[in-house]
Coordinates of C-alpha atoms and ligand atoms in Angstrom, one line a residue:
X1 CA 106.9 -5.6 95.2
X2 CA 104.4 -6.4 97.9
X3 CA 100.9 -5.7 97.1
X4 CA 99.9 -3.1 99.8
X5 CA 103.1 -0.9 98.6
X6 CA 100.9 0.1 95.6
X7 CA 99.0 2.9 95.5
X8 CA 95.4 0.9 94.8
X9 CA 95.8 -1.1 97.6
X10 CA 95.3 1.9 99.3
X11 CA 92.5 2.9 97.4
X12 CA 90.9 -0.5 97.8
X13 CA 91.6 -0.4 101.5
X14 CA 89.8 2.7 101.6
X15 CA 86.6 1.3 99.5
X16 CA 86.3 -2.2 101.5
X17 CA 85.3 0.0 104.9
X18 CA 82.1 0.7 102.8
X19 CA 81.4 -2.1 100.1
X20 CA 77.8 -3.0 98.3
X21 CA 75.2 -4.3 100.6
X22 CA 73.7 -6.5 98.2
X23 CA 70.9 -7.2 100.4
X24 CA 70.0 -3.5 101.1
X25 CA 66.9 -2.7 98.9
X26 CA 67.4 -1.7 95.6
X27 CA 70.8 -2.7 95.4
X28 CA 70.1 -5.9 93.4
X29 CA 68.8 -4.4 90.2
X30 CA 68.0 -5.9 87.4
X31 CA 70.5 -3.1 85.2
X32 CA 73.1 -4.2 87.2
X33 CA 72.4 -7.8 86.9
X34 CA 72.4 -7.1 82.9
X35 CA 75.4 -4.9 83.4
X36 CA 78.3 -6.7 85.7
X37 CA 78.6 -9.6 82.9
X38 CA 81.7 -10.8 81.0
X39 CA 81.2 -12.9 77.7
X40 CA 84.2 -14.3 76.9
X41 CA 84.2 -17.2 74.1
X42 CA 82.5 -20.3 75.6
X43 CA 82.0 -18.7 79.7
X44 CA 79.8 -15.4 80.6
X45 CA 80.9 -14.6 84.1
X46 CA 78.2 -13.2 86.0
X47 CA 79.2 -11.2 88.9
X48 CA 76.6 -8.5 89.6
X49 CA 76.3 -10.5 92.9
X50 CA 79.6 -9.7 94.3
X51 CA 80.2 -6.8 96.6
X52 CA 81.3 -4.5 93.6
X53 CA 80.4 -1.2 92.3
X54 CA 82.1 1.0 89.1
X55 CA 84.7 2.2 91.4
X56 CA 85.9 -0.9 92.8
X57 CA 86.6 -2.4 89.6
X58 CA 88.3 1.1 88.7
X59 CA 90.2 0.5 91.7
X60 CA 90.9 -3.6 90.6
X61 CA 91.6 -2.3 87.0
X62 CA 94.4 0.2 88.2
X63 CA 95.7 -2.4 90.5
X64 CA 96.0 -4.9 87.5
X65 CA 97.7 -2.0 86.0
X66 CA 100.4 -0.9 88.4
X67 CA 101.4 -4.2 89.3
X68 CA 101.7 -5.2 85.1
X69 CA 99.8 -8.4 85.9
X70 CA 99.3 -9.1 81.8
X71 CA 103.3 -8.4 81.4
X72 CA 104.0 -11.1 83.8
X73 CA 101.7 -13.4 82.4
X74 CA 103.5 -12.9 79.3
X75 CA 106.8 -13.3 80.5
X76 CA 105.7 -16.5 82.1
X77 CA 104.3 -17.8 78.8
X78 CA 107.8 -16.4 76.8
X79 CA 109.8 -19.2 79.2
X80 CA 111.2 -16.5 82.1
X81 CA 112.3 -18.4 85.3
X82 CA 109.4 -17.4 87.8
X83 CA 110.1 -21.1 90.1
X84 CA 111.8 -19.0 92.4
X85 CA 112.6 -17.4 95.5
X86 CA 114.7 -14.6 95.3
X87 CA 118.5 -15.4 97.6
X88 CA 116.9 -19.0 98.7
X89 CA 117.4 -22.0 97.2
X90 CA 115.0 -23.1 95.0
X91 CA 113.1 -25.0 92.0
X92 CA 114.5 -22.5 89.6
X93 CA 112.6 -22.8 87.0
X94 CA 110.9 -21.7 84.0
X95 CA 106.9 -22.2 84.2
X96 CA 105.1 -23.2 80.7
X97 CA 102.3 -25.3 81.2
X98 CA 100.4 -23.3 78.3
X99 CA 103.4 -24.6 75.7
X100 CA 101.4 -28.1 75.8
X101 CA 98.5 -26.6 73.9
X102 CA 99.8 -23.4 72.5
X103 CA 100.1 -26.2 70.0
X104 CA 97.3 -24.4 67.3
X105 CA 99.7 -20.9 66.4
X106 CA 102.5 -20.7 64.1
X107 CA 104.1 -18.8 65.8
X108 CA 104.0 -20.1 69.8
X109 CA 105.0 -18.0 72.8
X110 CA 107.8 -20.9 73.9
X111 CA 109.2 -22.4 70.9
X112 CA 111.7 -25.0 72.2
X113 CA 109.0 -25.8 74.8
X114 CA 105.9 -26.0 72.2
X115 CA 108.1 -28.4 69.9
X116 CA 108.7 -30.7 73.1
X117 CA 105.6 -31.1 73.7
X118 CA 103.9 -31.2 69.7
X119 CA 107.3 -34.3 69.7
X120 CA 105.1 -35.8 72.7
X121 CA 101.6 -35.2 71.2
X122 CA 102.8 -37.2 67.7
X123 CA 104.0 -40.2 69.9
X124 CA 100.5 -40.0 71.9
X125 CA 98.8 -40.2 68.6
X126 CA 100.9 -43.1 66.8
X127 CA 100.1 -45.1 70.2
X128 CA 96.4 -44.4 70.3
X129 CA 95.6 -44.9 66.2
X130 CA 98.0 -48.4 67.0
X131 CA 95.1 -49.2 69.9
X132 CA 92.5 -48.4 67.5
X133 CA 94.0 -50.6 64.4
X134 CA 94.7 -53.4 66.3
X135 CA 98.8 -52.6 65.7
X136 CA 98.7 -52.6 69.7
X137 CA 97.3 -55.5 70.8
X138 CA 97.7 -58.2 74.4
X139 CA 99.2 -61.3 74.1
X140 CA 96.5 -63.1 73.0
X141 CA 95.6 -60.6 70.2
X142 CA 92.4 -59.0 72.4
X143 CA 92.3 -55.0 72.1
X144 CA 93.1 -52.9 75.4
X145 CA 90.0 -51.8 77.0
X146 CA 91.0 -50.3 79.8
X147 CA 93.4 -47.9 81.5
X148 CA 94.0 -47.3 85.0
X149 CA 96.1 -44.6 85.5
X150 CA 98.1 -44.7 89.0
X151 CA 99.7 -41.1 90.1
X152 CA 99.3 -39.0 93.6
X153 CA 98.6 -35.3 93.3
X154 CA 99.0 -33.2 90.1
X155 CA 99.9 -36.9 88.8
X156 CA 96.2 -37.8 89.5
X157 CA 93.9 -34.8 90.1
X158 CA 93.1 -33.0 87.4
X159 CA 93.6 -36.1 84.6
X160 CA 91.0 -37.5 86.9
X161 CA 88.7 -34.5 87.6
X162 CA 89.1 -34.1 83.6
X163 CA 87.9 -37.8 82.6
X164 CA 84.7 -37.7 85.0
X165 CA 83.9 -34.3 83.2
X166 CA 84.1 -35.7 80.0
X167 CA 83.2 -39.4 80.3
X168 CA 80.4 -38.6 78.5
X169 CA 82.2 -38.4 75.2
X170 CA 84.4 -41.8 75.9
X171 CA 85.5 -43.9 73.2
X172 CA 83.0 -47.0 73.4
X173 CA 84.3 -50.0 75.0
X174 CA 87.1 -48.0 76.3
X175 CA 87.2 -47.9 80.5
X176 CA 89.3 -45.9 83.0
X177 CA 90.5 -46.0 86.4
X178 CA 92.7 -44.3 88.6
X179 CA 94.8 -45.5 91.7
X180 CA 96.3 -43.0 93.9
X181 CA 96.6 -43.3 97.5
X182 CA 98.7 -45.2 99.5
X183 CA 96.3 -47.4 101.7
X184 CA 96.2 -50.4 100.0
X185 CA 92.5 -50.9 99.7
X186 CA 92.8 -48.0 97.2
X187 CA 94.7 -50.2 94.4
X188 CA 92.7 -53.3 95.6
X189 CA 89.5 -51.5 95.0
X190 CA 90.0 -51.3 91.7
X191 CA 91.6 -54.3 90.4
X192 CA 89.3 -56.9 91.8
X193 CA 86.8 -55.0 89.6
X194 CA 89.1 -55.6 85.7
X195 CA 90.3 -57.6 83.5
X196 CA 94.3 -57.6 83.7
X197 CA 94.7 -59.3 80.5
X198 CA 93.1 -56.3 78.3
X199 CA 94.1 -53.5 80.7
X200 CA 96.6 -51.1 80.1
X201 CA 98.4 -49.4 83.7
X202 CA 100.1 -46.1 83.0
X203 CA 102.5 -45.3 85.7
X204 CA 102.4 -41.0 86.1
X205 CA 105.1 -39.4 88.0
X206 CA 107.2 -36.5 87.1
X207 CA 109.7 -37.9 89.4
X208 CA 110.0 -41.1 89.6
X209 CA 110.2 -41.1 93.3
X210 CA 107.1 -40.9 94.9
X211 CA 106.3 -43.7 97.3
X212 CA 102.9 -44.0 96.7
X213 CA 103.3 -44.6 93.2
X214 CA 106.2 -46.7 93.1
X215 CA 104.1 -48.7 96.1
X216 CA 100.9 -49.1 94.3
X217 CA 102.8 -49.9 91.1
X218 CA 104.5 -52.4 92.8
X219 CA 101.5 -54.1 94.2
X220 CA 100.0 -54.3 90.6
X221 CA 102.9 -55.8 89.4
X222 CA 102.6 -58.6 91.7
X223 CA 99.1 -59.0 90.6
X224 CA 100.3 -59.4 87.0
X225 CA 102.8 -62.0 87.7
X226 CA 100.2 -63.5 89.8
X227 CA 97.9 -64.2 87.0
X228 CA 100.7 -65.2 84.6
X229 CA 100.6 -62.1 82.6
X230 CA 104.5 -60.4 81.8
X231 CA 103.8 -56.7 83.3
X232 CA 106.5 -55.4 80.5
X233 CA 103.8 -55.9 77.6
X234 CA 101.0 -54.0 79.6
X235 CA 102.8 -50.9 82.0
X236 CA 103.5 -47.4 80.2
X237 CA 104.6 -44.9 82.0
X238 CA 104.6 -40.8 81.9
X239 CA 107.9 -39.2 83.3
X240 CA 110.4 -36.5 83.7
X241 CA 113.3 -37.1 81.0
X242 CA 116.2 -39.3 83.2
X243 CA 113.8 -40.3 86.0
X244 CA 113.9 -43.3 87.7
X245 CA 110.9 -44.4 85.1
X246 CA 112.5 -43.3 82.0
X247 CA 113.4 -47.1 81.5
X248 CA 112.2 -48.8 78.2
X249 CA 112.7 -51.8 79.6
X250 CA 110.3 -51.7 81.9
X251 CA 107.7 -49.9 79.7
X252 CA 105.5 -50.8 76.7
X253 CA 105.8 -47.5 75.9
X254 CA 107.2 -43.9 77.8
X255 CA 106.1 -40.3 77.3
X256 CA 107.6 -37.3 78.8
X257 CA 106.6 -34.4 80.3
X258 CA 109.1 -31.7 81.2
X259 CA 110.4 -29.6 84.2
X260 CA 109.0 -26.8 83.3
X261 CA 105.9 -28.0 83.7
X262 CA 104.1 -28.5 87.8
X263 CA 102.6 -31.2 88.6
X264 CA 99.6 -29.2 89.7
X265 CA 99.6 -27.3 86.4
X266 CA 100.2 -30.8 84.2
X267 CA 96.5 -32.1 82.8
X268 CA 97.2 -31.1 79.2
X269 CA 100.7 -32.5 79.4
X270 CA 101.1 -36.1 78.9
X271 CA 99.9 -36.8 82.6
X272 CA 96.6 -35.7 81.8
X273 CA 97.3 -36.4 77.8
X274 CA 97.8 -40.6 77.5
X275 CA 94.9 -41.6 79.7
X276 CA 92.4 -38.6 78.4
X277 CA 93.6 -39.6 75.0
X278 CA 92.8 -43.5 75.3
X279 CA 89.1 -42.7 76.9
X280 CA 88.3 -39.6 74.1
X281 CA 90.4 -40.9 71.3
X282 CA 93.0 -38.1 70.0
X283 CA 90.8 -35.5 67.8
X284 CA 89.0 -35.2 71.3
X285 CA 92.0 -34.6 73.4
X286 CA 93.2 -32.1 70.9
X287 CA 89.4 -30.2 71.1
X288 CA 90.1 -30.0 74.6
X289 CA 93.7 -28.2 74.5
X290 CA 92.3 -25.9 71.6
X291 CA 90.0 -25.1 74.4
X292 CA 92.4 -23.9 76.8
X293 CA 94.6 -22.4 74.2
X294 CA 92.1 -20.0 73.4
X295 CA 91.0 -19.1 77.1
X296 CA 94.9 -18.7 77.3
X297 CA 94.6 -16.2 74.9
X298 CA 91.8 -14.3 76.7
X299 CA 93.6 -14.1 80.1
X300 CA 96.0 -12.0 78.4
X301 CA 93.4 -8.6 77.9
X302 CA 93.8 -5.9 80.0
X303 CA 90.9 -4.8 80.4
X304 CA 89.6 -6.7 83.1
X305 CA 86.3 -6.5 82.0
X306 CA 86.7 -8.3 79.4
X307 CA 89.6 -11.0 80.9
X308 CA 87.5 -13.7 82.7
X309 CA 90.2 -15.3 84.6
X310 CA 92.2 -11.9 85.2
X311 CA 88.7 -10.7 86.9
X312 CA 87.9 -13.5 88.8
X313 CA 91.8 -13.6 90.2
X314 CA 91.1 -9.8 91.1
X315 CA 87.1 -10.1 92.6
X316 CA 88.7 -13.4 94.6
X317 CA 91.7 -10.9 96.1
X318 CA 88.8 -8.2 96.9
X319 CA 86.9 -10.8 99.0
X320 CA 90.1 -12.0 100.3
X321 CA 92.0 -9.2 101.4
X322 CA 89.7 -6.4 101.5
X323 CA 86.5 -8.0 103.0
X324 CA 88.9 -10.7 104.5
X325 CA 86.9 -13.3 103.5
X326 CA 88.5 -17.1 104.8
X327 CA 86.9 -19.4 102.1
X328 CA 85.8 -19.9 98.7
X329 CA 83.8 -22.8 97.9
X330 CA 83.6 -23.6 94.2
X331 CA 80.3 -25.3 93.1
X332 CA 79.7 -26.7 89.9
X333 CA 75.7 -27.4 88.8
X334 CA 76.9 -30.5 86.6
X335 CA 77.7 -33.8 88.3
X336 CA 80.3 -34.4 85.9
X337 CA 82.4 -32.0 87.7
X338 CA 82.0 -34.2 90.3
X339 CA 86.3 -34.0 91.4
X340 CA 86.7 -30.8 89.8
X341 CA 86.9 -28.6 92.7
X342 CA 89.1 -31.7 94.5
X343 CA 91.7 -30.8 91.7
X344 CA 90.9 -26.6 91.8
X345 CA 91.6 -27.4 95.6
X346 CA 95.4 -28.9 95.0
X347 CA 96.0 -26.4 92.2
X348 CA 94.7 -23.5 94.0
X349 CA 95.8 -24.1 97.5
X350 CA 98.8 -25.8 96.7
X351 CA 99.9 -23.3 94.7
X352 CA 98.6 -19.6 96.9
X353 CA 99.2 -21.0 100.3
X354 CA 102.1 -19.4 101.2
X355 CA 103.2 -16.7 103.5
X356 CA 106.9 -15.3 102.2
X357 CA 107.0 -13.1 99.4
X358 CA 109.1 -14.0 95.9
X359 CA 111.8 -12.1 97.8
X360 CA 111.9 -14.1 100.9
X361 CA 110.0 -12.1 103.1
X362 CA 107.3 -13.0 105.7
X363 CA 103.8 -11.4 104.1
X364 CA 101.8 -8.8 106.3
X365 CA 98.7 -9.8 104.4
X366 CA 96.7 -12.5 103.4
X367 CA 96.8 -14.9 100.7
X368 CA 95.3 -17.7 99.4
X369 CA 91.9 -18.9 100.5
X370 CA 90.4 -22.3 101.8
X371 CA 88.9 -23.8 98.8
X372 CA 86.4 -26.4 99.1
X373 CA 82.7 -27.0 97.3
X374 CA 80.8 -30.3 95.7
X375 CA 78.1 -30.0 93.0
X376 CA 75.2 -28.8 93.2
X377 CA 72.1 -29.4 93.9
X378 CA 73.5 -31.9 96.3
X379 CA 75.4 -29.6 98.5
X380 CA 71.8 -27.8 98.7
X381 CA 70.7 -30.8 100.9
X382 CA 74.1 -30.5 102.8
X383 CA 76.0 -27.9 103.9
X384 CA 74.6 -25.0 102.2
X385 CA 72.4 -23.9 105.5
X386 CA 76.2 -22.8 106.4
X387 CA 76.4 -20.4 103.5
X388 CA 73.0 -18.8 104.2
X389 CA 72.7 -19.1 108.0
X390 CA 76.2 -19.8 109.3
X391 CA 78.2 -17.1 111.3
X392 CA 81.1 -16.6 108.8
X393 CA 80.8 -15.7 104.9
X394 CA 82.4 -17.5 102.3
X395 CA 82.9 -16.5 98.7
X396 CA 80.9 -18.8 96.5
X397 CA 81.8 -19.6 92.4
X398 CA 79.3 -21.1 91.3
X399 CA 79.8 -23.0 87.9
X400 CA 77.2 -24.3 85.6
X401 CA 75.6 -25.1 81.5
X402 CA 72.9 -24.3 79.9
X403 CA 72.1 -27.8 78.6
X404 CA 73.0 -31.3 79.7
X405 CA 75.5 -33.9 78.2
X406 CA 73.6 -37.0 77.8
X407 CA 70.2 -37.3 75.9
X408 CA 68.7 -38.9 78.5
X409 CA 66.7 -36.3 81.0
X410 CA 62.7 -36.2 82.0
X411 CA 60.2 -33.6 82.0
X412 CA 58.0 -33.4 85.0
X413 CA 55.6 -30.3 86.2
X414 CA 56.7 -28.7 82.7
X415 CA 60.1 -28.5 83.4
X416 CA 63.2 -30.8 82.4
X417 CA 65.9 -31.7 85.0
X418 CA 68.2 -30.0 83.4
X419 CA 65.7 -26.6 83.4
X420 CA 65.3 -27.1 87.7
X421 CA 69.5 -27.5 87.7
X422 CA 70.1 -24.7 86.2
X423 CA 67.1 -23.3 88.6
X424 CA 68.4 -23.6 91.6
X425 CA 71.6 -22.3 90.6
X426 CA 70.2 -19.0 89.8
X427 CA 68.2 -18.8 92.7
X428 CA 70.9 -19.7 95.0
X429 CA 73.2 -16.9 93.8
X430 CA 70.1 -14.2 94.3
X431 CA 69.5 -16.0 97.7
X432 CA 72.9 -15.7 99.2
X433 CA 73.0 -11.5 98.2
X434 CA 69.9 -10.8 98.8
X435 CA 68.5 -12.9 102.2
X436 CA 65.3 -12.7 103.6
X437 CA 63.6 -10.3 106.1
X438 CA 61.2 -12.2 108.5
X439 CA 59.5 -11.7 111.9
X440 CA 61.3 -15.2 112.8
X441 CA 64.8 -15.1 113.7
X442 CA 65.3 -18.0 112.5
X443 CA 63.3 -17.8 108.6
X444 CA 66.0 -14.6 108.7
X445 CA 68.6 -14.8 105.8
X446 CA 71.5 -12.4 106.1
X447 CA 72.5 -12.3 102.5
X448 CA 75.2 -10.1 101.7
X449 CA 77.3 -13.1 101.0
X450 CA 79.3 -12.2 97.9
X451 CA 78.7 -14.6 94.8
X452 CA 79.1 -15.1 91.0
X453 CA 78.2 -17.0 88.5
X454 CA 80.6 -18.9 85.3
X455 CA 78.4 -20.1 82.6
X456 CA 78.4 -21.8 79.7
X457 CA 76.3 -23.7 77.0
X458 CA 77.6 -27.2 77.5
X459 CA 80.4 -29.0 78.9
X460 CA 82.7 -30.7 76.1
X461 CA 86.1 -31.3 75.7
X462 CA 86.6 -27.9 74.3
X463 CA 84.4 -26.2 77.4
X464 CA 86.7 -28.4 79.6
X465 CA 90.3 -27.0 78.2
X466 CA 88.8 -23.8 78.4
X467 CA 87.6 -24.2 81.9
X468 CA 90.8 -25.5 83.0
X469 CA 92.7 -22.9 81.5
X470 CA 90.6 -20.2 83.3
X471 CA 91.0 -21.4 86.7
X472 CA 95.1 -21.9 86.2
X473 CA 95.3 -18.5 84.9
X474 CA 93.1 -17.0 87.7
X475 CA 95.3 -19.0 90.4
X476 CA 98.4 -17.7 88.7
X477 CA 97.3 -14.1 88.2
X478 CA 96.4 -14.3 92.5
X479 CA 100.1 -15.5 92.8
X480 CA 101.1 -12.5 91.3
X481 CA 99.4 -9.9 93.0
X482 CA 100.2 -11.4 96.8
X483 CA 104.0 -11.7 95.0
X484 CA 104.2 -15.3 96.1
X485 CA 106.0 -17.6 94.2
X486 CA 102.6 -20.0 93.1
X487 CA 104.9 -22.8 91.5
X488 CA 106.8 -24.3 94.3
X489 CA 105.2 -27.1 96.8
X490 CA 107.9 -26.6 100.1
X491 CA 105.1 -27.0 103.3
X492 CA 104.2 -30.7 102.0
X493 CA 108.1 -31.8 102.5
X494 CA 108.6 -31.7 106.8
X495 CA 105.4 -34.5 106.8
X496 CA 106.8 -36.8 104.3
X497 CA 110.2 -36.1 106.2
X498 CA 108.6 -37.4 110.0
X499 CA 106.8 -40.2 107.9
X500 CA 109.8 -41.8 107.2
X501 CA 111.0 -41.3 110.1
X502 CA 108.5 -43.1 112.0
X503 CA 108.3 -46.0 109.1
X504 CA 111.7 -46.5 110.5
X505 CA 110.7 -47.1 113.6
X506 CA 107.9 -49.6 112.3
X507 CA 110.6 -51.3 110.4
X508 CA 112.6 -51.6 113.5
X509 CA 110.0 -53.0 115.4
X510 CA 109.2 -55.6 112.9
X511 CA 112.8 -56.9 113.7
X512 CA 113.6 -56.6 116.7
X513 CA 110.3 -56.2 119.1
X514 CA 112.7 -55.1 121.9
X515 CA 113.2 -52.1 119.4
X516 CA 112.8 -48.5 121.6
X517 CA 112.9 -45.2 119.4
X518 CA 112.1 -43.3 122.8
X519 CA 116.0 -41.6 123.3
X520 CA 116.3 -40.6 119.8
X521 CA 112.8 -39.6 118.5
X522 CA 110.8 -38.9 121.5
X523 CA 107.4 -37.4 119.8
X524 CA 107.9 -39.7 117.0
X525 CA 107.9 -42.7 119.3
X526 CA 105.5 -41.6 121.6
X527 CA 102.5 -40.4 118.7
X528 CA 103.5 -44.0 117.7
X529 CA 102.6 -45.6 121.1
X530 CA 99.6 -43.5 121.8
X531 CA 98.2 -44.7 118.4
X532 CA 99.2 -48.3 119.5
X533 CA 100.5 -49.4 116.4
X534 CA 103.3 -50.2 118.4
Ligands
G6Q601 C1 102.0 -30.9 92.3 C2 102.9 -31.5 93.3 C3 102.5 -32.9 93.7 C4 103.0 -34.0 92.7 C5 102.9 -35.3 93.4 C6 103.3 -36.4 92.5 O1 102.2 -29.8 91.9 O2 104.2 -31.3 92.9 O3 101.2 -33.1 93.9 O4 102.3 -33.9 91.5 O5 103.6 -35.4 94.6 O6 104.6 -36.3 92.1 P1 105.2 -37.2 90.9 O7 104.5 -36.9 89.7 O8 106.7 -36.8 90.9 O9 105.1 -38.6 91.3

């Protein structure tokens, strides 16, 4: 059922006509900035700076009720087909990204699904202690040092957002690098700067199909044979069971992931698992999925107050569809999360833009948000003027720790680094609610602009699988309430469709320069033109 057919929508309709001013005086008091916290294992959320009061959350809690947002989780986790839209054709299938690290229970939600993936793990870990024994060595008896890891989209995002967060804690010696995109100065980038003989290249992709991948693979490939080196003893790949890739001949070695499993949603499957593995060695890799098993396990209260990502999904749909709020930037206070809100952006977006219902209908509200945001404090140099003087509010989730990874930092005017990071984070949330009255129009800060706060102690591979886990749940618990099927990827398909069309062209005109694709793809031909690569 839609979500403004229950009755809290209306309620919550009713209640966003007259929300919090957080800027009027006395608003911002210090009981409710003690009050409006969740603690939930590694993360307090603080959101006493988000247009809230008792009743709203009443209001979000009996939504979360009516709709049985916990009971879908569930079935989700328990292996029911949600990949689907209802009369359409469709993916189809089940959705169990948490049965790669529900890996810690005796008794997991997905059996057959857990034991796939626990099969998976036990190969990742024979390869990795063979690495670190020297059982797995190059042809000239030299360890493997590095990894670059080539994948596009949930092949690439969050394994890469994951590593930069937790480079930190990297094996020593070991190096990682990631190719993606298609332009080729992407691939070249990166292997004029390694040593092919001790490097390892994992090939990710679910499919087997995707052109940049096959592309860039291709293109390294070349590079080996180049240099004299057999690509066979140095390419492993991670793949969907009877993919194009699941071809031991090809590969050093293969791991799977499984169908059920997005690409999106992936990072602590073996796309995210072989090259996270290699940099944090395998008791690392497995801190980090005990980290998101257990923030798994707290998405499923149900009382929001005490469900971090259940009350983030609910405070993002308040700012979305009741004080129709456009955008939500996401900014972490740790540089380490440096491509962290790049992956939050595919797996968020990705996943909640959509405008049909699970049922096949067009929607009559809004769902997900623009998602956007790059750590602070640098964004408070760049575009953060916009988010206290600009004419349109956006959301902000702010992320950050209470200490720092490395030991290095520096004490100046009585303060560490680390002390004026976590600073200005504090005083950028209290800035954007409460503004700033002045005689000068333009020293005038609104404020008003909804805000909260996820903090934690420090970010480790544990903090990380927890973090992940939070913002997958929250993303899938938003699905749910706009009743959008989150799991499917359909509006990326028309562009790759033209694409090839006009490669075609290209191709064409490579052999024949007389070549015209005017009569049977006019705008293709023409866009072509204009552009004058023909
Ligand atoms: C993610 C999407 C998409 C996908 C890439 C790579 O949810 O499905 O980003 O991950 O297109 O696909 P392959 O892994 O199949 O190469």
């Amino acid at each position: 059922m839609n979500l403004d057919t229950f009755p809290a929508y209306a309620t919550l309709t009713s209640l966003g006509t007259s929300p919090e001013d957080l800027s009027a005086p006395g608003t911002l008091t210090p009981e409710r900035i003690a009050s409006y916290v969740c603690r939930t294992g590694e993360f307090d959320l603080l959101y006493g700076t988000e247009r809230i009061n008792d009743q709203v959350l009443e209001g979000l809690q009996a939504l979360a009720n009516e709709m049985n947002l916990t009971e879908q989780l569930n079935a989700m986790k328990l292996g029911a087909v949600m990949n689907t839209i209802a009369g359409c054709e469709s993916e189809n299938r089940r959705v169990l990204h948490t049965s790669c690290r529900d890996v810690f229970h005796t008794s997991p939600e997905a059996p057959d699904a857990t034991q796939e993936n626990k099969d998976e793990l036990a190969k990742l870990q024979v390869f990795l202690e063979e690495l670190q024994n020297g059982k797995l060595v190059n042809h000239a008896g030299k360890p493997f040092t590095t990894m670059v890891q080539i994948g596009i989209g949930g092949s690439d995002l969050g394994p890469r957002a994951i590593a930069n967060a937790l480079a930190a804690y990297g094996l020593e010696q070991r190096r990682i690098h990631f190719i993606s995109n298609i332009d080729p100065d992407d691939a070249a980038t990166v292997l004029q700067d390694i040593d092919l003989a001790t490097t390892l290249i994992n090939v990710v992709s679910k499919s087997g199909t995707t052109l940049e991948t096959l592309s860039n693979e291709e293109l390294t490939r070349q590079e080996y044979l180049k240099q004299g080196l057999d690509p066979s003893k140095h390419f492993i790949s991670v793949t969907g069971k009877g993919s194009p890739k699941d071809n031991p001949e090809s590969y050093l070695r293969s791991f799977y992931m499984f169908d059920y499993i997005g690409g999106r949603f992936s990072a602590t499957s073996m796309v995210g698992g072989v090259v996270l593995g290699f940099l944090l060695g395998f008791a690392q890799f497995m801190d980090f999925l005990h980290g998101a098993a257990e923030m798994d396990r707290n998405g499923e209260q149900k009382n929001i107050r005490e469900n971090i990502p259940l009350l983030m999904a609910l405070l993002g749909v308040w700012n979305r569809n009741f004080l129709h709020l456009e955008s939500t930037a996401i900014l972490p206070y740790s540089q380490a999360l440096l491509r962290f809100t790049a992956h939050l952006q595919q797996c968020d977006m990705e996943s909640n833009g959509k405008s049909i219902s699970r049922q096949g209908k067009p929607l009559t509200y809004q769902t997900g948000p623009v998602i956007w945001g790059e750590p602070g404090t640098n964004g408070q140099h760049a575009f953060y003027q916009h988010l206290h003087q600009g004419t349109s509010t956006t959301h902000v989730e702010f992320i950050g720790f209470r200490k720092n990874q490395r030991k290095q930092d520096i004490t100046t005017q009585d303060t560490s680094s680390q002390d004026k990071l976590c600073a200005n984070l504090l005083a950028q949330s209290l800035a954007l609610a409460t503004g700033q009255t002045s005689d000068n129009p333009n020293r005038t800060f609104p404020g008003n602009k909804p805000n909260l706060i996820l903090m934690a102690d420090k970010l480790t591979p544990y903090t990380m699988g927890a973090l992940l886990s939070l913002y997958e749940t929250k993303i899938v618990y938003q699905g749910f309430i706009w009743n959008i099927n989150s799991f499917d990827q359909e509006g990326v398909q028309l562009g790759k469709k033209l694409a090839t069309d006009i490669l075609d062209h290209l191709k064409k005109v490579k052999s024949d320069p007389d070549f015209s694709g005017q009569k049977d793809d006019p705008q293709g031909w023409a866009i072509l033109k204009s552009a004058r690569l023909v």
